[in-house]
Tab-separated table of C-alpha atoms in Angstrom:
chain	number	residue	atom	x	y	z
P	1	UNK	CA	150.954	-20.833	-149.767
P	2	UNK	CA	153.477	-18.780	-148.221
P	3	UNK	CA	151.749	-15.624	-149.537
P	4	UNK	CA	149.061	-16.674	-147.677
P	5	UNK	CA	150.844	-17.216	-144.306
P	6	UNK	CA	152.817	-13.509	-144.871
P	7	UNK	CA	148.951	-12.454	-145.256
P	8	UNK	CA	147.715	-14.128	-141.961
P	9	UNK	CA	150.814	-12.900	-139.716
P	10	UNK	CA	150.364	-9.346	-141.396
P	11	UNK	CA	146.238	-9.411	-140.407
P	12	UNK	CA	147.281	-10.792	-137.276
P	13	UNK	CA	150.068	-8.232	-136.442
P	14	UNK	CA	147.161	-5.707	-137.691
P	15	UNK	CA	144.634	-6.912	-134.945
P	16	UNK	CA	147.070	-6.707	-132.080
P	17	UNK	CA	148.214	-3.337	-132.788
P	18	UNK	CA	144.236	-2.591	-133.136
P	19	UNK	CA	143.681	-4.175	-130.000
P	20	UNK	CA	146.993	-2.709	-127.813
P	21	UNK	CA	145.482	1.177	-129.259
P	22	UNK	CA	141.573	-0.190	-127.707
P	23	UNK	CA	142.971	-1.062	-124.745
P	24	UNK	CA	145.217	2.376	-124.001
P	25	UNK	CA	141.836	3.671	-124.115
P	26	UNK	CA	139.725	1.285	-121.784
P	27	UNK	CA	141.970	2.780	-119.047
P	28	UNK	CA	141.440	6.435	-119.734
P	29	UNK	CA	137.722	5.571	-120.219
P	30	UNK	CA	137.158	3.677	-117.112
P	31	UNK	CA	139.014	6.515	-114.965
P	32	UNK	CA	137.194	8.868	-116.433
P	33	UNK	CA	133.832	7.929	-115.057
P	34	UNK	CA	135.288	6.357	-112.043
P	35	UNK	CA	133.346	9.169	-109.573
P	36	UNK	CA	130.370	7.867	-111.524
P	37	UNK	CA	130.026	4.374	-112.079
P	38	UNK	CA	130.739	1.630	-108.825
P	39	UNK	CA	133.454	-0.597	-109.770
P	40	UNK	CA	131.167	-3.796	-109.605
P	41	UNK	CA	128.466	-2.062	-112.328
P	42	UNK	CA	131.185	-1.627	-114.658
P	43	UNK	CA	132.713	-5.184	-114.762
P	44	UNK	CA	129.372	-6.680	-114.773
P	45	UNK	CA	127.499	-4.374	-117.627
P	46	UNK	CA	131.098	-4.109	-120.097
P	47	UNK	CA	130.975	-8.191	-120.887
P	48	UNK	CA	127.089	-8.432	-120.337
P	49	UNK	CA	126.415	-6.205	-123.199
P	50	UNK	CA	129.568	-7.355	-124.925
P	51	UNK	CA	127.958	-10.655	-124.668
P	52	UNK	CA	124.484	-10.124	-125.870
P	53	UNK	CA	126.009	-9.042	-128.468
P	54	UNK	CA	128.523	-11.732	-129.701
P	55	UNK	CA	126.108	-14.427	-128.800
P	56	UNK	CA	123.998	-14.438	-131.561
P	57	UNK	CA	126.708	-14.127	-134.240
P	58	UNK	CA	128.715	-16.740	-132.409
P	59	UNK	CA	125.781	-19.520	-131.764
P	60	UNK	CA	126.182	-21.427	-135.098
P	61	UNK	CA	129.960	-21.787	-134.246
P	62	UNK	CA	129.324	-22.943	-131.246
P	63	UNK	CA	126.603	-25.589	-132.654
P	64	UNK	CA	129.206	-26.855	-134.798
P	65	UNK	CA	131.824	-26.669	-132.396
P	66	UNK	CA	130.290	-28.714	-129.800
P	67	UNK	CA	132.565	-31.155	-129.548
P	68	UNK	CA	135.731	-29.612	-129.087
P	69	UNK	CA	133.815	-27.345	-126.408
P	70	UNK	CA	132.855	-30.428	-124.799
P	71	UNK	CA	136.243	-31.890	-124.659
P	72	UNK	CA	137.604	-28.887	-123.082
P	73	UNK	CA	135.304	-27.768	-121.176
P	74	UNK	CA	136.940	-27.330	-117.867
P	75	UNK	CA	140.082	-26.037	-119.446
P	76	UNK	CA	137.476	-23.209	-121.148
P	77	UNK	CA	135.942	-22.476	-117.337
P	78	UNK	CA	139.576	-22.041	-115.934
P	79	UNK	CA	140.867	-19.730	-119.062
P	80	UNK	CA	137.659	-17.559	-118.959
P	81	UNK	CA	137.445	-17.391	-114.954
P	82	UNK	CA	141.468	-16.208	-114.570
P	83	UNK	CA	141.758	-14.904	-117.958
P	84	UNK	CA	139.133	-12.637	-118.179
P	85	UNK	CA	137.432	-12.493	-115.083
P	86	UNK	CA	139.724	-12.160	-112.776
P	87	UNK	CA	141.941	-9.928	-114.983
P	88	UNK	CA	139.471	-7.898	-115.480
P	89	UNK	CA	138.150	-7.076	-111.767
P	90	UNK	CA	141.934	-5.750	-111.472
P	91	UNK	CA	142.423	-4.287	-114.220
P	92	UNK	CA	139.392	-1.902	-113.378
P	93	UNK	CA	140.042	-1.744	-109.720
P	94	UNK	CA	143.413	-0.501	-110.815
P	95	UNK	CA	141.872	2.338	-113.255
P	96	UNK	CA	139.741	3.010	-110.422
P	97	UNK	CA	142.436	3.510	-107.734
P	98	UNK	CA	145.373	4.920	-109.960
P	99	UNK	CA	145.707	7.354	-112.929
P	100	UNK	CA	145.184	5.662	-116.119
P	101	UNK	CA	149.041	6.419	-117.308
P	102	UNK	CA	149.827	4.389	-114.933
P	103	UNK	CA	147.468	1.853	-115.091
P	104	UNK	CA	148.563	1.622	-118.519
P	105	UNK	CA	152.040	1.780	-118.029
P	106	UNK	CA	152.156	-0.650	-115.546
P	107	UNK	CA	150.210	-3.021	-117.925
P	108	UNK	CA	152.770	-2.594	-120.375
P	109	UNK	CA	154.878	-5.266	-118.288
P	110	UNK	CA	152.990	-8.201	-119.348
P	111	UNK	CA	155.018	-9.029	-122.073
P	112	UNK	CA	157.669	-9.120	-119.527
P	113	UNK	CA	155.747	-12.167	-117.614
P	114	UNK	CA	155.075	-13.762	-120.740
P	115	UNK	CA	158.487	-13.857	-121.304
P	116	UNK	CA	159.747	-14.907	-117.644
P	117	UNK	CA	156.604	-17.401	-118.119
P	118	UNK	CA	158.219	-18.898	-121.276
P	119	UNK	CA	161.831	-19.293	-120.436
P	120	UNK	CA	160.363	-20.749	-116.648
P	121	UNK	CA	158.537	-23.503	-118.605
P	122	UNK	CA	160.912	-23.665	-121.602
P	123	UNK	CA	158.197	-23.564	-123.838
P	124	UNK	CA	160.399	-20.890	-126.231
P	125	UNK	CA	163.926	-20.301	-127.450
P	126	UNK	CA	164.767	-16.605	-127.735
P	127	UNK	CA	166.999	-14.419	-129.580
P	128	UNK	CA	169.136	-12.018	-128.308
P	129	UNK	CA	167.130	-9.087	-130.269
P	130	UNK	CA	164.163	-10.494	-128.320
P	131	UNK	CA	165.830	-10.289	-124.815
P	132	UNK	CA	167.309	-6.574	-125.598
P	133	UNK	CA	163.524	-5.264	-126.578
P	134	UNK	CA	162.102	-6.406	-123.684
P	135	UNK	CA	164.523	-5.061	-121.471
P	136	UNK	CA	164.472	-1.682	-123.129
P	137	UNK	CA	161.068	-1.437	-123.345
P	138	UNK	CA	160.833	-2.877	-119.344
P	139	UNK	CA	163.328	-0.008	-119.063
P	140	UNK	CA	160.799	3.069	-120.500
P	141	UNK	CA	157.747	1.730	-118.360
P	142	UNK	CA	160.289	1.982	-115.481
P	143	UNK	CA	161.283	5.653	-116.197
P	144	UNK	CA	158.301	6.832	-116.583
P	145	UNK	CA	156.851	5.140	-113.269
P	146	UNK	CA	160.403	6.733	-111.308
P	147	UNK	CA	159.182	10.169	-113.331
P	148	UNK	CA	162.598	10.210	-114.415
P	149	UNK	CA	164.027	10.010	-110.459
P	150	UNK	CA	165.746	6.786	-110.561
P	151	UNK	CA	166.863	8.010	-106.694
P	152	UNK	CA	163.078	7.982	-106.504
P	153	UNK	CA	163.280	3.920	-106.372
P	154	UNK	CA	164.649	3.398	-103.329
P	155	UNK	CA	161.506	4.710	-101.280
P	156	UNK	CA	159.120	4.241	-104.582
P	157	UNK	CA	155.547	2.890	-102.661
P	158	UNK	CA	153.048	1.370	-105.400
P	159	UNK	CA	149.777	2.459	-104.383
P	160	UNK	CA	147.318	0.035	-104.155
P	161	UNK	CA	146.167	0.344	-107.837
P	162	UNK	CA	149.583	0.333	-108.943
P	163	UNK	CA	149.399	-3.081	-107.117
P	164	UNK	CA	146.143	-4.162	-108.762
P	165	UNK	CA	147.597	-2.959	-112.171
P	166	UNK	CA	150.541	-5.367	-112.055
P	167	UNK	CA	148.560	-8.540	-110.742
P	168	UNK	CA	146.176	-7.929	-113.640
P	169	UNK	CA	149.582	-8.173	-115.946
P	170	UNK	CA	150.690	-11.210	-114.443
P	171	UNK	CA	147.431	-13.119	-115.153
P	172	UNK	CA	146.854	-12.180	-118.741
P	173	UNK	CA	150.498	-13.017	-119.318
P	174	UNK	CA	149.555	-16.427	-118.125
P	175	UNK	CA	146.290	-16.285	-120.198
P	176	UNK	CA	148.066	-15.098	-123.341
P	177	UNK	CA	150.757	-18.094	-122.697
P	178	UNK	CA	147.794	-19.979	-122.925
P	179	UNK	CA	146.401	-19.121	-126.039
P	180	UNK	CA	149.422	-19.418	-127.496
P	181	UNK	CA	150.852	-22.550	-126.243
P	182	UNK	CA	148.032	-24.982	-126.110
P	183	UNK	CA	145.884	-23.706	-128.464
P	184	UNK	CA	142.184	-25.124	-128.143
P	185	UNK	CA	141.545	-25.468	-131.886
P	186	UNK	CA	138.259	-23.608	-131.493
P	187	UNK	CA	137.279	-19.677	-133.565
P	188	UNK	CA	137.948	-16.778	-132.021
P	189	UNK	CA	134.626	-16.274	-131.621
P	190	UNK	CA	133.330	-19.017	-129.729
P	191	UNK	CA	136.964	-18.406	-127.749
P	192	UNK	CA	135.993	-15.045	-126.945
P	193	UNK	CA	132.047	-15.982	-126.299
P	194	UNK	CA	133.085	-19.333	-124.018
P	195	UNK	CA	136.125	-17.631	-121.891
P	196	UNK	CA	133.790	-14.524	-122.161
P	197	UNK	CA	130.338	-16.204	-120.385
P	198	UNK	CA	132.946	-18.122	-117.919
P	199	UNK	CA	134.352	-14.510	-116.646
P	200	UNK	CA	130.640	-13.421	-116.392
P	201	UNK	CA	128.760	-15.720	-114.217
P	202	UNK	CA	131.635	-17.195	-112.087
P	203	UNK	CA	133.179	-14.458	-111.146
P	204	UNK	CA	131.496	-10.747	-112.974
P	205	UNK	CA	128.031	-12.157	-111.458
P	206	UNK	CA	128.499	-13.019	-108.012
P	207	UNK	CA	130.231	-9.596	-107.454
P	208	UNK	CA	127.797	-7.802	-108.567
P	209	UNK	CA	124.680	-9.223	-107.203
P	210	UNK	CA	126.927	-9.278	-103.455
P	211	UNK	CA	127.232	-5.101	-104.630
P	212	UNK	CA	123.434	-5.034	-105.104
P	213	UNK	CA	122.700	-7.024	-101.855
P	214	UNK	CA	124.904	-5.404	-99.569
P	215	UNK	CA	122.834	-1.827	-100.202
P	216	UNK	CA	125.208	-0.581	-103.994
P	217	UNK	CA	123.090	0.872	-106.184
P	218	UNK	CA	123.883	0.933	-109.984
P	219	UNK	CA	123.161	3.886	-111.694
P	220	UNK	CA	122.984	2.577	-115.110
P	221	UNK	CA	119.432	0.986	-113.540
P	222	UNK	CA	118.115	3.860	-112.820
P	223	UNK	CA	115.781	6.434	-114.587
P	224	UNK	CA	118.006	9.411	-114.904
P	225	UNK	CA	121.231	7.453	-115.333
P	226	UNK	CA	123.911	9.891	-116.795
P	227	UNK	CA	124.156	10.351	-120.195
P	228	UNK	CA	128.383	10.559	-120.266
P	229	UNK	CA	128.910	7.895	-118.064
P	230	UNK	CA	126.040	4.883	-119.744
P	231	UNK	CA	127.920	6.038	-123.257
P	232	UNK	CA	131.696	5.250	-121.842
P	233	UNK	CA	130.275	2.090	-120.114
P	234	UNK	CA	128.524	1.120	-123.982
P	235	UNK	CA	131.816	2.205	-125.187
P	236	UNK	CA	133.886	0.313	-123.138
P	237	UNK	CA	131.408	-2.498	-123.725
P	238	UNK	CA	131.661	-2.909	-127.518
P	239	UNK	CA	135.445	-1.269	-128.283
P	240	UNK	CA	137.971	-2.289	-125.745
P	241	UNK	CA	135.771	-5.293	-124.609
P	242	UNK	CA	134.097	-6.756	-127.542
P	243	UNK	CA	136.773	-5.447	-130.423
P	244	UNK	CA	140.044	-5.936	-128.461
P	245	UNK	CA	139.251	-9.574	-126.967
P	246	UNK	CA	138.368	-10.611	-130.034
P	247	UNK	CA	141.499	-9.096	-131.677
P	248	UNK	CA	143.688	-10.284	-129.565
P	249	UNK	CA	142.643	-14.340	-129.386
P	250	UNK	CA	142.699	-13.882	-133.324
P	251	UNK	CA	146.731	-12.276	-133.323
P	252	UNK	CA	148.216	-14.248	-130.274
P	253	UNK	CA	147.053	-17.931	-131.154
P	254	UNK	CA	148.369	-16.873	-134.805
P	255	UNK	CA	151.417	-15.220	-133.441
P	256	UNK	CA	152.067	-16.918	-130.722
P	257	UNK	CA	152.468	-15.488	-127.132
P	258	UNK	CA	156.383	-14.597	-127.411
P	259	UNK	CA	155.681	-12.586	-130.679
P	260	UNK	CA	151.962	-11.467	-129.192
P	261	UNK	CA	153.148	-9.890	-125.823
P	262	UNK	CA	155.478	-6.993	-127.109
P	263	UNK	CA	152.389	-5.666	-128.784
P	264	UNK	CA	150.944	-4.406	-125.678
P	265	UNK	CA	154.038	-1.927	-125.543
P	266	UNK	CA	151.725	0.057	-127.838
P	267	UNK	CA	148.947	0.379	-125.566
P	268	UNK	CA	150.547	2.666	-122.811
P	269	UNK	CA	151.237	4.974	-125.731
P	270	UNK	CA	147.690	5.239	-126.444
P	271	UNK	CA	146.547	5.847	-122.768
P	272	UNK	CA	149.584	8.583	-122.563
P	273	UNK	CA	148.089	10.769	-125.970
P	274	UNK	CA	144.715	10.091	-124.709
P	275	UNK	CA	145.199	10.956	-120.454
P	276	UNK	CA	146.640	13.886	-121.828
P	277	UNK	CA	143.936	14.986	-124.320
P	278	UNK	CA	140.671	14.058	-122.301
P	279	UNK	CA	141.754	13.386	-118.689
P	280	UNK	CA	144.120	16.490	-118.580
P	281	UNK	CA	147.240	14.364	-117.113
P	282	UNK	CA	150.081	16.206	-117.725
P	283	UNK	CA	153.069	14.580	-119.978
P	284	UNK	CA	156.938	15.554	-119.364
P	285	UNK	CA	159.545	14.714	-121.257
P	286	UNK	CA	161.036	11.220	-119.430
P	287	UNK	CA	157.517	10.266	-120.283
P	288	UNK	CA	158.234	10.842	-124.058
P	289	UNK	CA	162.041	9.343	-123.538
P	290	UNK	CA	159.802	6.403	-121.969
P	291	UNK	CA	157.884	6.012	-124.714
P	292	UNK	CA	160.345	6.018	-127.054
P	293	UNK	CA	162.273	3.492	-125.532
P	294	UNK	CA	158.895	1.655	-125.324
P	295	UNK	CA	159.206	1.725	-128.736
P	296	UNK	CA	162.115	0.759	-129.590
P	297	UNK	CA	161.356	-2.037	-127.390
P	298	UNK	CA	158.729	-3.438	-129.447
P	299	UNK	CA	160.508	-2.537	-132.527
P	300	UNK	CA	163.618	-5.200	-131.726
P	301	UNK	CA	161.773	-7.871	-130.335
P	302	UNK	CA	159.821	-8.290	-133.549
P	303	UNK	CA	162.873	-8.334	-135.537
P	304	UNK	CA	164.213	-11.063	-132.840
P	305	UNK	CA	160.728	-13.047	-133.288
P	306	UNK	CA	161.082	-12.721	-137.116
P	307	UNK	CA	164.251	-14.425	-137.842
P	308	UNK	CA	163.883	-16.610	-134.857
P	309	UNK	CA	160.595	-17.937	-137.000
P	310	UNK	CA	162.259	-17.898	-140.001
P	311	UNK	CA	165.481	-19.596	-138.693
C-alpha cells in the first residue's frame, strides 16, 4: 500500500513537471504567431479542437459520472468559467502584448498566490523550507523582471501584458486552490472535459462570435490560411491545452495545491531555453542567476512539502 502511494505522488510529480515544460512553451508558441492569428481565434480554436478531441474518450466517464456532475454542477460552471476561461483570455492577451519570457516569468508567481491564498484561508500549515523556496524562487522571477537593476524598481512600469500576465496568475492560483482543496471526486478527464466546455461557451464563445460580428476575420477559416501559424494553433491545441490541463488536474488534486504550485517554477525555464532558441530573445546572465534561484526555489519547497506530509 504505501508502495503504491510513493508510485502515485512519483506519476503525479511526473505530470506536473510534464505539464510546467508544455506550458513554457504555450507562451513562446502563442507569441510567435501573434502578427498572425487575432487573439479571439486563438482562445476559441485551442479548447475547441482540444475538445473535440477529449469528448469522445471522456463520454463514458461522464455517463457514469452523472451524478456527481449533477450535484456539482454550478460549482463545475464557476471552476471552468474563472479557471480556464478567464485565465486563459489573459494568459494569451498577455503573450500577445508582452515577450513570452516575461509572460512566463511573470506566471511563475502563481505559486506565490497559492500560497498567500492558503495561509489567508488557513487551509495549510507550512514549513519553514516551504516559506524559504518560495521566497527565493519569488526572488529569481523578480531579478530577472528588474534585468538585474534592482534601482530599476523604483520607476519599473508593467506594461499592459505584464499586467494581464499576473491577473492570469492570480486566478489559476485560485483555481489550483480549488482542485486541491475541495476536490470534486470526479476523473481528470471529465474534470478537464466539464471545466473545459464551461471556459468554451461562456466565456471562449461569446468573444469570438462578438470578434466575428464586429468585422474580425479569422484566418484559420479561410482558404489559404497559413501553414506555420494553423500548425502552432493545432499545437497549442493538443500539447499545452489538451496534455498540460489534463496533467495538471491529475498532479494537483493528488498533490495538493501547496505541493502543486512550486511546479510551475519549471515552466519559465522552459519559455527562457525556448524564447531564446526560436523567438531569438536574448538571455544574460541575471536571467541564468534567476533561474537558478528559480530552482532552488522549487527544489526546497518540495523538501518542506515532503516532511511536512510525512510529519
Amino acid at each position: 500500500m504505501a508502495s503504491d502511494g510513493r508510485k502515485v505522488q512519483l506519476l503525479a510529480a511526473l505530470a506536473l513537471a510534464t505539464t510546467a515544460l508544455l506550458w513554457g512553451s504555450n507562451h513562446v508558441a502563442a507569441r510567435a504567431i501573434h502578427n498572425a492569428i487575432p487573439l479571439p481565434a486563438l482562445i476559441f480554436w485551442r479548447w475547441g479542437l482540444a475538445l473535440a478531441v477529449l469528448l469522445p474518450l471522456a463520454l463514458p466517464g461522464l455517463i457514469r459520472e452523472r451524478e456527481v456532475i449533477r450535484a456539482h454542477a454550478g460549482r463545475l460552471v464557476i471552476l471552468g468559467a474563472a479557471g480556464v476561461g478567464l485565465f486563459s483570455v489573459c494568459l494569451y492577451a498577455a503573450a500577445y502584448y508582452s515577450l513570452a519570457l516575461e509572460v512566463g516569468l511573470i506566471n511563475a508567481t502563481t505559486p506565490i498566490w497559492v500560497l498567500l491564498l492558503s495561509l489567508a484561508l488557513g487551509a495549510t500549515g507550512l514549513r519553514a523550507l516551504q516559506v524559504a523556496g518560495f521566497f527565493l524562487a519569488l526572488a529569481g522571477v523578480v531579478l530577472v523582471l528588474m534585468k538585474g537593476d534592482f534601482a530599476h524598481m523604483a520607476t519599473f512600469r508593467p506594461s499592459i501584458g505584464n499586467l494581464w500576465a499576473l491577473f492570469a496568475a492570480m486566478l489559476f492560483a485560485w483555481y489550483t486552490y480549488q482542485l486541491g482543496q475541495k476536490p470534486l471526486g470526479l476523473s481528470a478527464l471529465s474534470l478537464t472535459v466539464l471545466t473545459a466546455a464551461a471556459g468554451l461557451f461562456v466565456v471562449f464563445v461569446p468573444i469570438y462570435a462578438a470578434f466575428l460580428m464586429t468585422g474580425g476575420s479569422d484566418p484559420l477559416l479561410s482558404a489559404d490560411r497559413p501553414p506555420a501559424a494553423s500548425l502552432a494553433v493545432l499545437y497549442i491545441a493538443l500539447g499545452p491545452t489538451l496534455l498540460g490541463n489534463l496533467f495538471w488536474i491529475y498532479g494537483a488534486s493528488r498533490l495538493g495545491a501547496a505541493r502543486a504550485g512550486p511546479f510551475l517554477y519549471l515552466s519559465p525555464l522552459a519559455a527562457l531555453v525556448l524564447s531564446v532558441a526560436l523567438l531569438g530573445e536574448n538571455v544574460t546572465l541575471f536571467q541564468i542567476v534567476g533561474a537558478a534561484a528559480i530552482l532552488g526555489g522549487l527544489w526546497l519547497s518540495s523538501q518542506g512539502a515532503r516532511k511536512a506530509s510525512s510529519g
